[in-house]
Tab-separated table of C-alpha atoms in Angstrom:
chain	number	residue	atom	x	y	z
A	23	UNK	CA	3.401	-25.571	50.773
A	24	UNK	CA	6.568	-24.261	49.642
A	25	UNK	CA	5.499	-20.902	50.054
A	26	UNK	CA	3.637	-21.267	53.106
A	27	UNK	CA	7.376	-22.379	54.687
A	28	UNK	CA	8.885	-19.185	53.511
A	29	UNK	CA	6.668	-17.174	54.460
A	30	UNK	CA	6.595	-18.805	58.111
A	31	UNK	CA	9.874	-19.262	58.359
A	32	UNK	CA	11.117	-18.184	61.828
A	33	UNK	CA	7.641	-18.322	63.230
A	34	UNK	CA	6.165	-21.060	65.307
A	35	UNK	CA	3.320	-22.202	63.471
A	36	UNK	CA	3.827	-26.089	62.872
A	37	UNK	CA	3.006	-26.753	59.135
A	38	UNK	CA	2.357	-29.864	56.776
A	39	UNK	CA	2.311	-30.949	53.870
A	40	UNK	CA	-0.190	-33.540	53.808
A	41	UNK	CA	-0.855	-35.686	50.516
A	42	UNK	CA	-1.642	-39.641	49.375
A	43	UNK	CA	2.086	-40.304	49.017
A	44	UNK	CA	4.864	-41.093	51.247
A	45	UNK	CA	4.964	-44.274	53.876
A	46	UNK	CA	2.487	-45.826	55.968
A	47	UNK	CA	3.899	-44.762	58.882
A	48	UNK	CA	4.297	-41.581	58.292
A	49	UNK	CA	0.366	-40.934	56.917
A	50	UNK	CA	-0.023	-42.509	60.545
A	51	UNK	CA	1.984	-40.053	62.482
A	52	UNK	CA	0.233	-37.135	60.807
A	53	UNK	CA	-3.319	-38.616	61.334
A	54	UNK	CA	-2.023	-38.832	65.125
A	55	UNK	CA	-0.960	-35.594	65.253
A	56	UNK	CA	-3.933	-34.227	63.687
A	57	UNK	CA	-6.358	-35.950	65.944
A	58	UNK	CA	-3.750	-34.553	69.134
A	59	UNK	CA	-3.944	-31.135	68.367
A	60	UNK	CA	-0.096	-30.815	66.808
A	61	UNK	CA	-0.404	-29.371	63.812
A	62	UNK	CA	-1.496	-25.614	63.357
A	63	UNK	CA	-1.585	-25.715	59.321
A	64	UNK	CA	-2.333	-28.149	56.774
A	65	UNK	CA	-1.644	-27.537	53.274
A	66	UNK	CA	-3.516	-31.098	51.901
A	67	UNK	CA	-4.554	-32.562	48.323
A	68	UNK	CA	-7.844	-34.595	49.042
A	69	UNK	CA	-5.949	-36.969	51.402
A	70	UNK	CA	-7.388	-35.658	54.189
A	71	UNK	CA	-10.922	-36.521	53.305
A	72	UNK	CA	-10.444	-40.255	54.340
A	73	UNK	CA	-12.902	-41.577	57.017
A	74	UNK	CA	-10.019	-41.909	59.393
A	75	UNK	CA	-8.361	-38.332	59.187
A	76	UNK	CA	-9.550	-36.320	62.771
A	77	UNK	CA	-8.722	-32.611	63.815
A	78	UNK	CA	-8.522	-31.887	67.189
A	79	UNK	CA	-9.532	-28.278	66.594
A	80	UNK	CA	-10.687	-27.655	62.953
A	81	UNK	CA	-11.324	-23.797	63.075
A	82	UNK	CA	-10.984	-22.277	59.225
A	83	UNK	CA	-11.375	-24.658	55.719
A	84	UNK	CA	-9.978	-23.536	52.635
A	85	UNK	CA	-10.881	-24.955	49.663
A	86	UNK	CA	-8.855	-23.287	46.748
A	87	UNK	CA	-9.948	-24.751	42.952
A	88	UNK	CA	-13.230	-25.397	44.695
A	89	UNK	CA	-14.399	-26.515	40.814
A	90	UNK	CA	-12.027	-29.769	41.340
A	91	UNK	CA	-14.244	-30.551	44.058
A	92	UNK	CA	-17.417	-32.642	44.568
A	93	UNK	CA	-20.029	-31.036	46.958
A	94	UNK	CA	-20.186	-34.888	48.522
A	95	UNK	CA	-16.859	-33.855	48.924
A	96	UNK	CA	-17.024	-30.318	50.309
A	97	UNK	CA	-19.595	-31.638	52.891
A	98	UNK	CA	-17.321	-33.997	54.195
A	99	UNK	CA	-14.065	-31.411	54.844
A	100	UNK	CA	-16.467	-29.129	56.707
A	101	UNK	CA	-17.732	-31.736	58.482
A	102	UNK	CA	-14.244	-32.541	60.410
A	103	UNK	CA	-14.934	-29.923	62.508
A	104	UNK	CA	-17.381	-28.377	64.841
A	105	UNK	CA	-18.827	-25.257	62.436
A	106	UNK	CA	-15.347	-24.269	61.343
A	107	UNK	CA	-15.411	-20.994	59.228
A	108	UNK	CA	-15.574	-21.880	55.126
A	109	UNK	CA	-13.444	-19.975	52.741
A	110	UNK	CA	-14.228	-21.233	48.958
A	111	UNK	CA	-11.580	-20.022	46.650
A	112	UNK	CA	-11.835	-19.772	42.463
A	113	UNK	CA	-11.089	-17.885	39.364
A	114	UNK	CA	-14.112	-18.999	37.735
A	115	UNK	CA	-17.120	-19.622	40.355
A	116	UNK	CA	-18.680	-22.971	38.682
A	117	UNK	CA	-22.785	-22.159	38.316
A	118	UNK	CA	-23.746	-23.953	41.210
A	119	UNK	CA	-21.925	-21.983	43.109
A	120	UNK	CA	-22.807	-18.463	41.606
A	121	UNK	CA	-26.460	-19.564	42.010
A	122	UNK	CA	-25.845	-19.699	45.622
A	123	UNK	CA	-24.262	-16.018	45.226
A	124	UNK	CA	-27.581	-15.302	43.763
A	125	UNK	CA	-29.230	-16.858	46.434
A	126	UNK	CA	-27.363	-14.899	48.956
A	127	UNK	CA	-26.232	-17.945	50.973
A	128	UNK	CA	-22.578	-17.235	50.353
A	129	UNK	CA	-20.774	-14.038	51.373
A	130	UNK	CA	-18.344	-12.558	48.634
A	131	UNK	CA	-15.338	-10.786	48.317
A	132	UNK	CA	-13.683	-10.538	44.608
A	133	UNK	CA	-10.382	-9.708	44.182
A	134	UNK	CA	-10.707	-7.651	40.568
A	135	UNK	CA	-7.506	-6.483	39.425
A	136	UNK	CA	-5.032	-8.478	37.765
A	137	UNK	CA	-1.378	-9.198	39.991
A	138	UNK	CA	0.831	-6.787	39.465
A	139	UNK	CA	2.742	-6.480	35.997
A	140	UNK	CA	0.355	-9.199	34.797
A	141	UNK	CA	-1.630	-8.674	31.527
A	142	UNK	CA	-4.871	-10.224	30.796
A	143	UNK	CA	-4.498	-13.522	27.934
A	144	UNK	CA	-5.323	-12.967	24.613
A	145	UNK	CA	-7.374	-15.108	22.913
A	146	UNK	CA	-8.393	-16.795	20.029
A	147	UNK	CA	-10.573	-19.643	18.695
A	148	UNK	CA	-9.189	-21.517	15.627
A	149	UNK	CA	-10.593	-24.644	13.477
A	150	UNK	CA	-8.208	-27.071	12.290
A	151	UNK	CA	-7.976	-24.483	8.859
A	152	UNK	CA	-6.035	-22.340	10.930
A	153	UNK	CA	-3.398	-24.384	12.717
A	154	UNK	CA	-0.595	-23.906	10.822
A	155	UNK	CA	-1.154	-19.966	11.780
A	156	UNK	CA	-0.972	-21.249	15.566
A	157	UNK	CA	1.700	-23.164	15.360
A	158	UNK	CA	3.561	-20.573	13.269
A	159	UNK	CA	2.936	-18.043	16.263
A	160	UNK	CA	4.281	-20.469	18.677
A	161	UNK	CA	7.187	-20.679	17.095
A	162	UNK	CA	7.761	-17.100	16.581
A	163	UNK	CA	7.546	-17.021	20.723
A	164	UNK	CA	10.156	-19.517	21.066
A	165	UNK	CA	12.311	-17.591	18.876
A	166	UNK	CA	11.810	-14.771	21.413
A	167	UNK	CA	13.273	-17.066	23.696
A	168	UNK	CA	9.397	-17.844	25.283
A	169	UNK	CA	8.206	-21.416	25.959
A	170	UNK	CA	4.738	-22.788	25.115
A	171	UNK	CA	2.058	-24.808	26.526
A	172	UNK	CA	-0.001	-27.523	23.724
A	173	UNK	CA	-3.166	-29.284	26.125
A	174	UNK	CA	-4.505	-32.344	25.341
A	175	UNK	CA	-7.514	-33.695	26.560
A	176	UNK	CA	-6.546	-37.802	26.787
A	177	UNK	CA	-2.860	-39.588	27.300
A	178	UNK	CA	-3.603	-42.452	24.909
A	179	UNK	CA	-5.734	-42.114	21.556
A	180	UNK	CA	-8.961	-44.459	22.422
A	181	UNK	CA	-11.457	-46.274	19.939
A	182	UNK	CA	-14.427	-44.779	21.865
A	183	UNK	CA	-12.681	-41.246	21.787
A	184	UNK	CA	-11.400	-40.645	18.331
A	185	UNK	CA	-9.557	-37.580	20.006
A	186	UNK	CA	-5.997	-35.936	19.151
A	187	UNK	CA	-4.027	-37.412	22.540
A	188	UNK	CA	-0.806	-36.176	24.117
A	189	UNK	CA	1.185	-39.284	23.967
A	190	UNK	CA	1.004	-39.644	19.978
A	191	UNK	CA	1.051	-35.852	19.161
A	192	UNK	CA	4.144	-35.131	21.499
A	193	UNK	CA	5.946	-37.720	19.201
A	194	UNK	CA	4.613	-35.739	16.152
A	195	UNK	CA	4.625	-31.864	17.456
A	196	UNK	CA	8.490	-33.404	18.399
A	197	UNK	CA	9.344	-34.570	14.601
A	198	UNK	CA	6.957	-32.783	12.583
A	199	UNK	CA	6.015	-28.899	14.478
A	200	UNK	CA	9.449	-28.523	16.314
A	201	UNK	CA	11.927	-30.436	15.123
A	202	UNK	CA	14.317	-28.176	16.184
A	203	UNK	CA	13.147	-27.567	19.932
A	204	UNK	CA	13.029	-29.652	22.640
A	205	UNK	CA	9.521	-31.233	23.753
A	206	UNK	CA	8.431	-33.097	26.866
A	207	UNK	CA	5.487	-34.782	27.830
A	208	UNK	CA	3.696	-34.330	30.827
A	209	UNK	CA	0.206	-36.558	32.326
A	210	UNK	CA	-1.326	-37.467	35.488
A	211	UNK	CA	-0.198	-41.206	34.479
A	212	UNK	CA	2.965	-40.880	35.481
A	213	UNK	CA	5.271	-41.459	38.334
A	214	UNK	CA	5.239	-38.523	40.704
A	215	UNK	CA	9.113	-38.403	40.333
A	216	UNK	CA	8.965	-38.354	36.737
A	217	UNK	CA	6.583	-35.470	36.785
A	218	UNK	CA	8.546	-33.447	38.647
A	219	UNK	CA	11.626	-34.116	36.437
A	220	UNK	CA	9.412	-32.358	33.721
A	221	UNK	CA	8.892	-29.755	35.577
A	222	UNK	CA	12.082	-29.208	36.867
A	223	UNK	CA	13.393	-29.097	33.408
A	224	UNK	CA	10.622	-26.634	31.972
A	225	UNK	CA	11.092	-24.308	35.306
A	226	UNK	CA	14.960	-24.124	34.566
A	227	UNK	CA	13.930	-23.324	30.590
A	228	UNK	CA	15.279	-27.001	29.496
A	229	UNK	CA	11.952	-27.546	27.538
A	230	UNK	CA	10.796	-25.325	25.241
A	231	UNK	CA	7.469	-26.816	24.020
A	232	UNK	CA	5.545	-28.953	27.109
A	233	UNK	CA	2.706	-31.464	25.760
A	234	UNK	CA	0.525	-31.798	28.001
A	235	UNK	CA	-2.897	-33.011	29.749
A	236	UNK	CA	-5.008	-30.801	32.351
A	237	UNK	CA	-2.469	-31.817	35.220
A	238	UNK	CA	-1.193	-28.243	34.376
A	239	UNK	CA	-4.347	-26.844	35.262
A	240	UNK	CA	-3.578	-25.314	38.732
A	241	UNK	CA	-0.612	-25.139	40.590
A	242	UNK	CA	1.907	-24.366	37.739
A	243	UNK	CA	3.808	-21.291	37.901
A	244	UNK	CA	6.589	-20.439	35.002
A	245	UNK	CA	7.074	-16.708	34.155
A	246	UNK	CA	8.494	-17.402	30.642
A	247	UNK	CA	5.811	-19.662	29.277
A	248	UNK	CA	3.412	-17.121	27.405
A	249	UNK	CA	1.724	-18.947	24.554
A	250	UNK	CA	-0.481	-22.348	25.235
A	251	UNK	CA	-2.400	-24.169	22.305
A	252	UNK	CA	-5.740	-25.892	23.659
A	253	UNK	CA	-6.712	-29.370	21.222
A	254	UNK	CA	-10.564	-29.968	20.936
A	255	UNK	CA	-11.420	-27.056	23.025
A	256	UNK	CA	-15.122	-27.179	22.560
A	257	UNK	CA	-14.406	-30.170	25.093
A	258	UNK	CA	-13.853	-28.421	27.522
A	259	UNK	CA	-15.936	-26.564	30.389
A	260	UNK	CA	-15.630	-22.736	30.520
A	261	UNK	CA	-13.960	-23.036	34.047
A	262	UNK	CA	-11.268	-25.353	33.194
A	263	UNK	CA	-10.008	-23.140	30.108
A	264	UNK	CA	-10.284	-20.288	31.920
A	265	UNK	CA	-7.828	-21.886	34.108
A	266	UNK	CA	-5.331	-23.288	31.760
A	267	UNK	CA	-4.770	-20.329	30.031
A	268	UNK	CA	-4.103	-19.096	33.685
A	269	UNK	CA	-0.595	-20.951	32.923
A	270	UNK	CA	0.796	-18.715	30.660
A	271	UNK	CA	1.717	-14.665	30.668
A	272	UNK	CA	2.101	-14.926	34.485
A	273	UNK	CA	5.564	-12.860	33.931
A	274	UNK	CA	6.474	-9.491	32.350
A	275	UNK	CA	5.378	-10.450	28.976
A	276	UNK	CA	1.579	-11.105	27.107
A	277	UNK	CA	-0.188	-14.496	27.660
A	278	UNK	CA	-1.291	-15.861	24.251
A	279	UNK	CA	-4.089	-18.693	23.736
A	280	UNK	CA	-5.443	-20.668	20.899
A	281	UNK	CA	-8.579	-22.849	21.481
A	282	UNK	CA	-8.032	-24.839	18.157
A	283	UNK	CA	-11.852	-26.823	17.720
A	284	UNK	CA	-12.350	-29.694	16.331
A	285	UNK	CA	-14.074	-28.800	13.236
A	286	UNK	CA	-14.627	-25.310	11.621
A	287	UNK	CA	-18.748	-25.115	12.971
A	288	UNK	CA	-17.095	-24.653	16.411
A	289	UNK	CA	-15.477	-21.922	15.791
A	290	UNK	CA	-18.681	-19.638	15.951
A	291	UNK	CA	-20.394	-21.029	19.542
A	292	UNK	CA	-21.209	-18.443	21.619
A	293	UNK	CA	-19.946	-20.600	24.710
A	294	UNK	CA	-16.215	-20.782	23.193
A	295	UNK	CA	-16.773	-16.595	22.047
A	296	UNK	CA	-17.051	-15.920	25.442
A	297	UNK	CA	-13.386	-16.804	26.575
A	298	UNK	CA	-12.203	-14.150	23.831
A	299	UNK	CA	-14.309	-11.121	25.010
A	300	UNK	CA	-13.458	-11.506	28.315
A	301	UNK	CA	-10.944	-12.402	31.205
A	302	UNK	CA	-13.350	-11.865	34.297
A	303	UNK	CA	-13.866	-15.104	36.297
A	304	UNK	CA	-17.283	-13.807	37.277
A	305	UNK	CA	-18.622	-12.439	33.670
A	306	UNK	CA	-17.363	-16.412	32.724
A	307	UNK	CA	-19.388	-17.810	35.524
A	308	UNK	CA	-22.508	-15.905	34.580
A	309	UNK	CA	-22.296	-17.218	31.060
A	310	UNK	CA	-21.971	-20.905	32.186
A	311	UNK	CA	-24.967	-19.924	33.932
A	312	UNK	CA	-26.709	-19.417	31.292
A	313	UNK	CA	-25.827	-22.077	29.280
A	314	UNK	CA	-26.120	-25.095	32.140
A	315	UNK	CA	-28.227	-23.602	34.682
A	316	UNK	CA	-26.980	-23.338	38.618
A	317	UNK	CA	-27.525	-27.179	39.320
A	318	UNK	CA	-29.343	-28.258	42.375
A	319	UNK	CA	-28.582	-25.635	45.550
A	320	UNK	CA	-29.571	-28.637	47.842
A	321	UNK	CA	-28.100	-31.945	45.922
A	322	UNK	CA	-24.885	-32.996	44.221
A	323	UNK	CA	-24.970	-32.048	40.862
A	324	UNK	CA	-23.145	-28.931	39.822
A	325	UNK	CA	-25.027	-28.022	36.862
A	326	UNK	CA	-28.339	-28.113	34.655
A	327	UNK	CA	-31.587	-26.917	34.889
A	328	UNK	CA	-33.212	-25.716	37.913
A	329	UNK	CA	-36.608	-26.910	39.333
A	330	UNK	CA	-38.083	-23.915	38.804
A	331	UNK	CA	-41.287	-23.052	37.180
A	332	UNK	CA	-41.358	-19.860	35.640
A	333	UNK	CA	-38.013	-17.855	37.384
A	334	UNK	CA	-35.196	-16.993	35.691
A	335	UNK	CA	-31.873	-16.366	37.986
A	336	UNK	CA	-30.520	-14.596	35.487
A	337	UNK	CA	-33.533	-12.003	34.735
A	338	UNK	CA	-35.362	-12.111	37.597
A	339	UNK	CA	-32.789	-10.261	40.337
A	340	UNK	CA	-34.745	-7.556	41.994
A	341	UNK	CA	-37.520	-10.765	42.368
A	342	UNK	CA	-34.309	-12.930	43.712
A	343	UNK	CA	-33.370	-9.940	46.525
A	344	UNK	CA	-36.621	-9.611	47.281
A	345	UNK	CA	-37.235	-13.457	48.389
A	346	UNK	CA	-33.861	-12.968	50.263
A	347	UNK	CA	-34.913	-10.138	52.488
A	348	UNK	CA	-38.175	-12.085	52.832
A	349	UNK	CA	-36.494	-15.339	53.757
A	350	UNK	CA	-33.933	-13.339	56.364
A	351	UNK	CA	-36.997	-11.303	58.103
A	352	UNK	CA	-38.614	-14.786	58.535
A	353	UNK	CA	-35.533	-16.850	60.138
A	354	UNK	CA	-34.554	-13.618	62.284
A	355	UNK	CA	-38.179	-13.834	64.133
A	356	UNK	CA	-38.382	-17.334	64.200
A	357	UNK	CA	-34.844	-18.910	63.527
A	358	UNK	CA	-36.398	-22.463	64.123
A	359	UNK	CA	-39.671	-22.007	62.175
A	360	UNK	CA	-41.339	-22.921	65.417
A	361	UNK	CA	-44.454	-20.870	65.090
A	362	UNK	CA	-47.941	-22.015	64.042
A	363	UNK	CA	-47.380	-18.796	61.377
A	364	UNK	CA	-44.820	-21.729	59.684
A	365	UNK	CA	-45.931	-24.729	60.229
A	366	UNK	CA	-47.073	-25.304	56.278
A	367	UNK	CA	-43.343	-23.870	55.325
A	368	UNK	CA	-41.366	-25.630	57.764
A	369	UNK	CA	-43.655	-29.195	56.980
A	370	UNK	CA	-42.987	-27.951	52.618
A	371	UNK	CA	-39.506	-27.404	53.163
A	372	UNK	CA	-38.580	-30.525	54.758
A	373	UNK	CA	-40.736	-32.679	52.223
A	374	UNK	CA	-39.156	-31.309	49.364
A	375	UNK	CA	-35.695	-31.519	50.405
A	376	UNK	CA	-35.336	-33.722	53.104
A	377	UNK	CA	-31.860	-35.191	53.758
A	378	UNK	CA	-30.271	-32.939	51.277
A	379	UNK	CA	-30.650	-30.069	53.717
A	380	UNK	CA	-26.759	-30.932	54.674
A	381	UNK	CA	-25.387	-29.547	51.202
A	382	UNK	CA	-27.268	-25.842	51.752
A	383	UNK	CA	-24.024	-24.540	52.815
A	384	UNK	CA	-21.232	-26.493	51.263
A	385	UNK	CA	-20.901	-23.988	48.685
């Protein structure tokens, strides 16, 4: 929202930031205003999805990060309007939604060049054999004068998930890694003001090493941080490390990444091998494809296995375009399905999907 004021700054668009916090009354006022028509711009976290939140005149939805999103979700934005126009934004289009881009249900534009002066992130998979080399590289950055990035996946340590946390290991990294930088801490646990303290301190270069969970995933922007570590990265999806290694090299300088696995057998999946070849969001997206399937076009759930018998989204494209000029002939004759021609496809269609015919377009 910050930059949406300076960028509107003199202009009369009326702007808002719009999130869970602040008091009562004001979440009131802005609901009222909403609802009257008095706001022009919203710049929201998923606040405005409660049952109670109205727009007078919802014309255009943005949904950036649309992978931090539910399609339940999705549905219910859109649905604050009266057919408002949908713009889905991502780096790395989750399979369900590059399905859909098979599918041709989505239009697509794809920005392919990096910003300017930015390099792509290089990087590299590690077992726990090679850490010392990581953290040796780190601290050749912060010599440099550089700050660094070390991603946990948990806050606490828990008996059910014997996993490396950021709580314990920013007390370690702190006494045993760095002990001569300075190291913060940084999780979705804590007060808002204390986050931003963090922040604050790592923006002005106060913090040379920030431990952290996947709060840093979007929506962190510091030009000097160019190395991040990644614990137990086979834990993660594709998407959300293609992300956080979005944090760092975002300045003049190269972006460095270790995804440090939790045994040595990691180190050689395909799905992890994929992150070092390549930093296209799409070529990422196609892999995931591959490896979960494009999830359920009409339902909720984002990934797995298709119910398809014998086609292949993946190998079967010129079949896949073919079916879409098909399908679009069809609906531009008979937009409805009304004729006697599709009775048995308009009567197949709506037993086999039913009620889930509301999430075709949610994207």
């Amino acid at each position: 929202h910050r930059n949406v004021a300076r960028l509107l700054e003199g202009s009369q668009v009326r702007h808002v930031l719009w999130t869970g916090g602040g008091s009562r009354s004001r979440r009131a006022e802005l609901r009222l205003a909403a609802e009257q028509g008095r706001l022009d711009l919203v710049v929201a976290t998923q606040a405005v999805l409660e049952e109670d939140v109205l727009f007078a005149r919802l014309g255009l939805v943005i949904i950036d990060e649309q992978h931090r999103f539910g399609v339940r979700q999705r549905s219910v934005l859109r649905e604050k309007g009266t057919a408002p126009h949908y713009l889905i934004m991502t780096a790395t289009p989750i399979p369900r939604t590059l399905a859909m881009t098979l599918y041709g249900d989505l239009d697509i534009s794809t920005i392919d060049a990096m910003p300017p002066g930015r390099a792509a992130v290089r990087t590299r998979v590690i077992g726990p054999s090679q850490a010392e080399h990581a953290w040796r590289f780190v601290r050749s950055r912060l010599d440099a004068g550089e700050q660094a990035y070390v991603v946990y996946p948990l806050v606490e340590a828990t008996e059910a998930k014997p996993l490396k946390a950021a709580t314990e290991e920013a007390e370690r990294l702190s006494r045993e890694v760095f002990p001569d930088r300075r190291v913060a801490l940084l999780h979705g646990q804590m007060r808002p003001e204390e986050k931003d303290a963090v922040m604050r301190s790592f923006v002005a270069g106060e913090v040379d090493v920030l431990v952290a969970t996947t709060v840093i995933e979007v929506g962190i922007d510091v030009p000097n941080a160019t190395v991040m570590v990644v614990q137990h990265a086979e834990r993660y999806g594709l998407a959300q490390l293609h992300q956080l290694r979005g944090r760092v090299g975002r300045g003049g300088r190269p972006g460095y990444c270790y995804l440090m696995t939790d045994d040595e057998r990691a180190v050689r999946t395909a799905r992890l091998d994929v992150l070092t070849k390549t930093n296209d969001g799409f070529k990422i997206g196609e892999e995931d494809l591959k490896l979960r399937g494009p999830g359920e076009l009409l339902g909720t759930r984002q990934h797995g296995l298709p119910a398809l018998r014998c086609a292949d989204l993946t190998r079967d494209l010129d079949l896949l375009r073919q079916a879409q000029q098909d399908a679009a002939d069809i609906l531009r004759g008979d937009p409805v399905l009304g004729s006697p021609d599709w009775r048995a496809l308009k009567t197949a269609v709506a037993g086999r999907f039913g009620g889930r015919m509301q999430f075709l377009d949610v994207g």
